[in-house]
Each structure stands twice: as structure tokens, then as C-alpha cells.
Amino acid sequence: METRQIELSLDTARRLYEQGGEYRNIALTAFKEHELIGDRLPKTWQEFCAQNEVKIGECYLDDCCGLIEAYEGGDTRDKVNDRNILPHKPAALAHLALMQLHQLRDCYRDGWLPNGLSSVHGIEMYYEPVDGVVKVRVRKCYSISKFLSFQTEERANEFLTNFLDLIKEAGDLI
């Protein structure tokens, strides 16, 4: 196989990079990825897909809620079919736990919704620096931003008792 050396300007390399596939690989032989992307953060999902290929180790949920590891890297990210890709298996498991908690929370709320005017009892996770342990507790709050908030302290405590493992699995998503 014959090889040749070519020179690429940064602008040309950026255009090649955005085209994906082999063009992206050519651009990456001349420049580092951060040089090609620059400090430009995506402003839309479509831009994110254009800038980020599917990476080895990323995981997604299949249509039966099974975890599937992305078996190959370097594929162009599809703006419709790749919306459920997560960076790794622990993140995928945390999101699956969050989806379960969402359904369970709605069941425990029994139609109740926080209105922002009165206090609610929310389940929060926090880090205890004394013993270095992540702890979970029910706490009265006046914010409707708590994902796991309930109409009464008793209901919140019951939820916490029954689903503590799932709450810990969801981790920092709540």
C-alpha cells in the first residue's frame, strides 16, 4: 500500500472531522480532537450527535429494558436511535433504577402533586464527611424540585424503607 503525506489546515480538518467515518480519522491524524471541536459545546442534540461518535463501552437499553453494551466504537451517532446511550454500565443501571422509582413514586403519591406553596417531605441523599458514607433520609422542604417528594412524612418513610436499594442504585440522579 502506498502512503503519502498531506497537509491539512485546521479549518479543512474540522470539516473532515464533522463528516465522520474515515474523514474523521484523517482529521484526527493531523489534530487532536479538542483542537477540532474547540471550546464549542453543542447547542442542540443534532450538534451533539455530529460531534460525538458512539464510543466503546457506552451502554443503552434495548426495547425489553435489557442493558446492551455498545459493541463497537467509532460509529456515527444517530440523532434518533442513539438518544438512550449512556457512558457506561453503572450509568445505564442508575437510569433504569430512576425510571422504576418514577413509576413507584407516582403510585405512592396516589395522584398527589406538590404545589410549591406548602411543605413536602422529600427523600434526599447526602454525603456525611465524618464517616465518609452516603446517607439517605426524609427531610421536610418547601421546594417542588425534589424528585422523590411525598405528601406526608409517613408516606416518604415507607417509600424509603421499601425502595432504599433502588434509591441508592439511582445515586446522584436523584
mmCIF file of C-alpha atoms in Angstrom:
data_model
loop_
_atom_site.group_PDB
_atom_site.id
_atom_site.type_symbol
_atom_site.label_atom_id
_atom_site.label_comp_id
_atom_site.label_asym_id
_atom_site.label_seq_id
_atom_site.Cartn_x
_atom_site.Cartn_y
_atom_site.Cartn_z
ATOM 1 C CA MET A 1 0.000 0.000 0.000
ATOM 2 C CA GLU A 2 1.350 3.380 -0.987
ATOM 3 C CA THR A 3 1.243 6.143 1.609
ATOM 4 C CA ARG A 4 1.556 9.860 1.142
ATOM 5 C CA GLN A 5 1.908 12.791 3.437
ATOM 6 C CA ILE A 6 -0.610 15.620 3.192
ATOM 7 C CA GLU A 7 -1.011 18.939 4.934
ATOM 8 C CA LEU A 8 -4.355 19.963 6.379
ATOM 9 C CA SER A 9 -5.391 23.351 7.618
ATOM 10 C CA LEU A 10 -7.327 23.390 10.866
ATOM 11 C CA ASP A 11 -10.463 24.583 9.026
ATOM 12 C CA THR A 12 -10.231 21.752 6.483
ATOM 13 C CA ALA A 13 -9.588 19.221 9.239
ATOM 14 C CA ARG A 14 -12.648 20.487 11.142
ATOM 15 C CA ARG A 15 -14.831 19.993 8.055
ATOM 16 C CA LEU A 16 -13.451 16.473 7.575
ATOM 17 C CA TYR A 17 -13.995 15.701 11.249
ATOM 18 C CA GLU A 18 -17.643 16.768 11.075
ATOM 19 C CA GLN A 19 -18.239 14.422 8.115
ATOM 20 C CA GLY A 20 -17.414 11.439 10.318
ATOM 21 C CA GLY A 21 -16.163 7.996 9.384
ATOM 22 C CA GLU A 22 -12.814 7.798 7.580
ATOM 23 C CA TYR A 23 -12.779 11.572 7.083
ATOM 24 C CA ARG A 24 -12.868 11.994 10.850
ATOM 25 C CA ASN A 25 -9.949 9.563 11.182
ATOM 26 C CA ILE A 26 -7.909 11.558 8.663
ATOM 27 C CA ALA A 27 -8.561 14.764 10.593
ATOM 28 C CA LEU A 28 -7.570 13.052 13.842
ATOM 29 C CA THR A 29 -4.196 12.017 12.411
ATOM 30 C CA ALA A 30 -3.323 15.689 11.985
ATOM 31 C CA PHE A 31 -5.013 17.302 15.011
ATOM 32 C CA LYS A 32 -6.158 16.382 18.498
ATOM 33 C CA GLU A 33 -9.909 16.052 18.991
ATOM 34 C CA HIS A 34 -10.146 19.072 21.305
ATOM 35 C CA GLU A 35 -8.477 21.180 18.581
ATOM 36 C CA LEU A 36 -11.068 20.086 16.038
ATOM 37 C CA ILE A 37 -14.028 20.681 18.316
ATOM 38 C CA GLY A 38 -12.548 23.668 20.109
ATOM 39 C CA ASP A 39 -14.437 25.014 23.072
ATOM 40 C CA ARG A 40 -17.674 24.716 21.158
ATOM 41 C CA LEU A 41 -20.307 22.991 23.240
ATOM 42 C CA PRO A 42 -23.295 21.642 21.323
ATOM 43 C CA LYS A 43 -26.371 23.846 21.369
ATOM 44 C CA THR A 44 -28.703 21.123 20.044
ATOM 45 C CA TRP A 45 -28.981 17.351 20.194
ATOM 46 C CA GLN A 46 -28.171 17.225 16.474
ATOM 47 C CA GLU A 47 -24.886 19.102 17.047
ATOM 48 C CA PHE A 48 -24.005 16.724 19.879
ATOM 49 C CA CYS A 49 -24.561 13.736 17.575
ATOM 50 C CA ALA A 50 -22.430 15.293 14.850
ATOM 51 C CA GLN A 51 -19.595 15.976 17.300
ATOM 52 C CA ASN A 52 -19.626 12.679 19.209
ATOM 53 C CA GLU A 53 -19.288 9.179 17.819
ATOM 54 C CA VAL A 54 -20.571 6.185 19.742
ATOM 55 C CA LYS A 55 -17.733 5.044 21.991
ATOM 56 C CA ILE A 56 -16.703 1.567 23.059
ATOM 57 C CA GLY A 57 -18.166 0.831 26.483
ATOM 58 C CA GLU A 58 -21.223 3.064 26.150
ATOM 59 C CA CYS A 59 -24.454 1.272 27.026
ATOM 60 C CA TYR A 60 -28.083 1.573 26.055
ATOM 61 C CA LEU A 61 -31.371 -0.023 26.966
ATOM 62 C CA ASP A 62 -32.954 -2.273 24.363
ATOM 63 C CA ASP A 63 -36.694 -2.421 23.728
ATOM 64 C CA CYS A 64 -37.056 -5.016 26.524
ATOM 65 C CA CYS A 65 -35.210 -2.821 29.080
ATOM 66 C CA GLY A 66 -32.153 -5.037 28.902
ATOM 67 C CA LEU A 67 -28.739 -3.414 29.134
ATOM 68 C CA ILE A 68 -26.744 -3.669 25.944
ATOM 69 C CA GLU A 69 -23.151 -2.567 25.748
ATOM 70 C CA ALA A 70 -22.246 -0.689 22.578
ATOM 71 C CA TYR A 71 -20.199 -3.370 20.862
ATOM 72 C CA GLU A 72 -18.242 -1.094 18.578
ATOM 73 C CA GLY A 73 -16.935 2.401 18.829
ATOM 74 C CA GLY A 74 -16.448 4.886 16.049
ATOM 75 C CA ASP A 75 -19.952 4.705 14.628
ATOM 76 C CA THR A 76 -21.635 7.963 13.774
ATOM 77 C CA ARG A 77 -24.163 8.823 16.459
ATOM 78 C CA ASP A 78 -27.718 8.724 15.106
ATOM 79 C CA LYS A 79 -29.857 11.630 16.319
ATOM 80 C CA VAL A 80 -32.980 9.454 16.670
ATOM 81 C CA ASN A 81 -31.834 5.939 17.524
ATOM 82 C CA ASP A 82 -28.971 6.824 19.883
ATOM 83 C CA ARG A 83 -30.851 9.015 22.370
ATOM 84 C CA ASN A 84 -30.707 6.309 25.017
ATOM 85 C CA ILE A 85 -26.939 5.744 25.041
ATOM 86 C CA LEU A 86 -25.210 6.241 28.370
ATOM 87 C CA PRO A 87 -21.469 6.482 29.052
ATOM 88 C CA HIS A 88 -21.102 3.143 30.868
ATOM 89 C CA LYS A 89 -22.989 0.284 32.517
ATOM 90 C CA PRO A 90 -23.278 1.877 36.008
ATOM 91 C CA ALA A 91 -24.913 4.969 34.459
ATOM 92 C CA ALA A 92 -27.329 2.781 32.489
ATOM 93 C CA LEU A 93 -28.273 0.866 35.637
ATOM 94 C CA ALA A 94 -28.785 4.143 37.529
ATOM 95 C CA HIS A 95 -31.137 5.449 34.835
ATOM 96 C CA LEU A 96 -33.065 2.195 34.811
ATOM 97 C CA ALA A 97 -33.453 2.481 38.603
ATOM 98 C CA LEU A 98 -34.618 6.095 38.187
ATOM 99 C CA MET A 99 -37.321 5.010 35.734
ATOM 100 C CA GLN A 100 -38.531 2.401 38.217
ATOM 101 C CA LEU A 101 -38.524 4.963 41.048
ATOM 102 C CA HIS A 102 -40.542 7.374 38.904
ATOM 103 C CA GLN A 103 -43.310 4.807 38.486
ATOM 104 C CA LEU A 104 -43.211 3.768 42.141
ATOM 105 C CA ARG A 105 -43.255 7.407 43.283
ATOM 106 C CA ASP A 106 -46.375 8.120 41.236
ATOM 107 C CA CYS A 107 -48.041 5.050 42.754
ATOM 108 C CA TYR A 108 -47.164 6.169 46.297
ATOM 109 C CA ARG A 109 -48.340 9.715 45.591
ATOM 110 C CA ASP A 110 -51.745 8.385 44.522
ATOM 111 C CA GLY A 111 -52.485 11.431 42.366
ATOM 112 C CA TRP A 112 -50.968 13.975 44.766
ATOM 113 C CA LEU A 113 -48.681 16.607 43.231
ATOM 114 C CA PRO A 114 -46.533 19.135 45.106
ATOM 115 C CA ASN A 115 -47.864 22.660 44.583
ATOM 116 C CA GLY A 116 -44.897 24.685 45.808
ATOM 117 C CA LEU A 117 -46.965 26.542 48.401
ATOM 118 C CA SER A 118 -46.788 24.014 51.209
ATOM 119 C CA SER A 119 -44.022 21.867 52.588
ATOM 120 C CA VAL A 120 -43.365 18.402 51.237
ATOM 121 C CA HIS A 121 -41.348 15.507 52.567
ATOM 122 C CA GLY A 122 -38.520 14.684 50.210
ATOM 123 C CA ILE A 123 -36.030 11.855 50.173
ATOM 124 C CA GLU A 124 -32.511 13.148 49.785
ATOM 125 C CA MET A 125 -29.104 11.566 49.506
ATOM 126 C CA TYR A 126 -26.197 13.315 51.156
ATOM 127 C CA TYR A 127 -22.551 12.678 51.939
ATOM 128 C CA GLU A 128 -21.528 12.500 55.580
ATOM 129 C CA PRO A 129 -17.914 13.712 55.783
ATOM 130 C CA VAL A 130 -17.411 12.367 59.320
ATOM 131 C CA ASP A 131 -17.645 8.719 58.332
ATOM 132 C CA GLY A 132 -17.428 9.084 54.544
ATOM 133 C CA VAL A 133 -20.767 7.397 53.944
ATOM 134 C CA VAL A 134 -23.565 8.333 51.591
ATOM 135 C CA LYS A 135 -26.758 8.507 53.641
ATOM 136 C CA VAL A 136 -30.408 8.730 52.716
ATOM 137 C CA ARG A 137 -33.055 10.482 54.808
ATOM 138 C CA VAL A 138 -36.506 12.025 54.689
ATOM 139 C CA ARG A 139 -36.463 15.771 55.120
ATOM 140 C CA LYS A 140 -39.189 18.417 55.181
ATOM 141 C CA CYS A 141 -38.680 21.017 52.457
ATOM 142 C CA TYR A 142 -40.518 23.819 50.698
ATOM 143 C CA SER A 143 -39.307 23.050 47.223
ATOM 144 C CA ILE A 144 -41.067 21.170 44.461
ATOM 145 C CA SER A 145 -37.739 20.299 42.853
ATOM 146 C CA LYS A 146 -37.365 17.121 44.923
ATOM 147 C CA PHE A 147 -37.941 14.184 42.589
ATOM 148 C CA LEU A 148 -38.879 11.908 45.464
ATOM 149 C CA SER A 149 -41.239 14.130 47.423
ATOM 150 C CA PHE A 150 -44.403 12.945 49.121
ATOM 151 C CA GLN A 151 -47.480 14.389 50.785
ATOM 152 C CA THR A 152 -46.673 13.053 54.270
ATOM 153 C CA GLU A 153 -43.616 12.087 56.252
ATOM 154 C CA GLU A 154 -45.109 8.642 56.841
ATOM 155 C CA ARG A 155 -45.508 8.027 53.107
ATOM 156 C CA ALA A 156 -41.946 9.220 52.424
ATOM 157 C CA ASN A 157 -40.539 6.969 55.158
ATOM 158 C CA GLU A 158 -42.490 3.980 53.863
ATOM 159 C CA PHE A 159 -41.135 4.605 50.354
ATOM 160 C CA LEU A 160 -37.604 4.955 51.722
ATOM 161 C CA THR A 161 -37.889 1.712 53.694
ATOM 162 C CA ASN A 162 -39.243 -0.258 50.748
ATOM 163 C CA PHE A 163 -37.001 1.097 47.991
ATOM 164 C CA LEU A 164 -33.727 2.093 49.651
ATOM 165 C CA ASP A 165 -31.654 -0.200 47.422
ATOM 166 C CA LEU A 166 -33.232 1.226 44.276
ATOM 167 C CA ILE A 167 -32.692 4.784 45.558
ATOM 168 C CA LYS A 168 -29.012 4.054 46.169
ATOM 169 C CA GLU A 169 -28.719 2.499 42.717
ATOM 170 C CA ALA A 170 -30.126 5.677 41.128
ATOM 171 C CA GLY A 171 -27.453 7.585 43.043
ATOM 172 C CA ASP A 172 -26.828 11.175 42.044
ATOM 173 C CA LEU A 173 -29.680 11.169 39.523
ATOM 174 C CA ILE A 174 -31.982 11.986 42.419
#
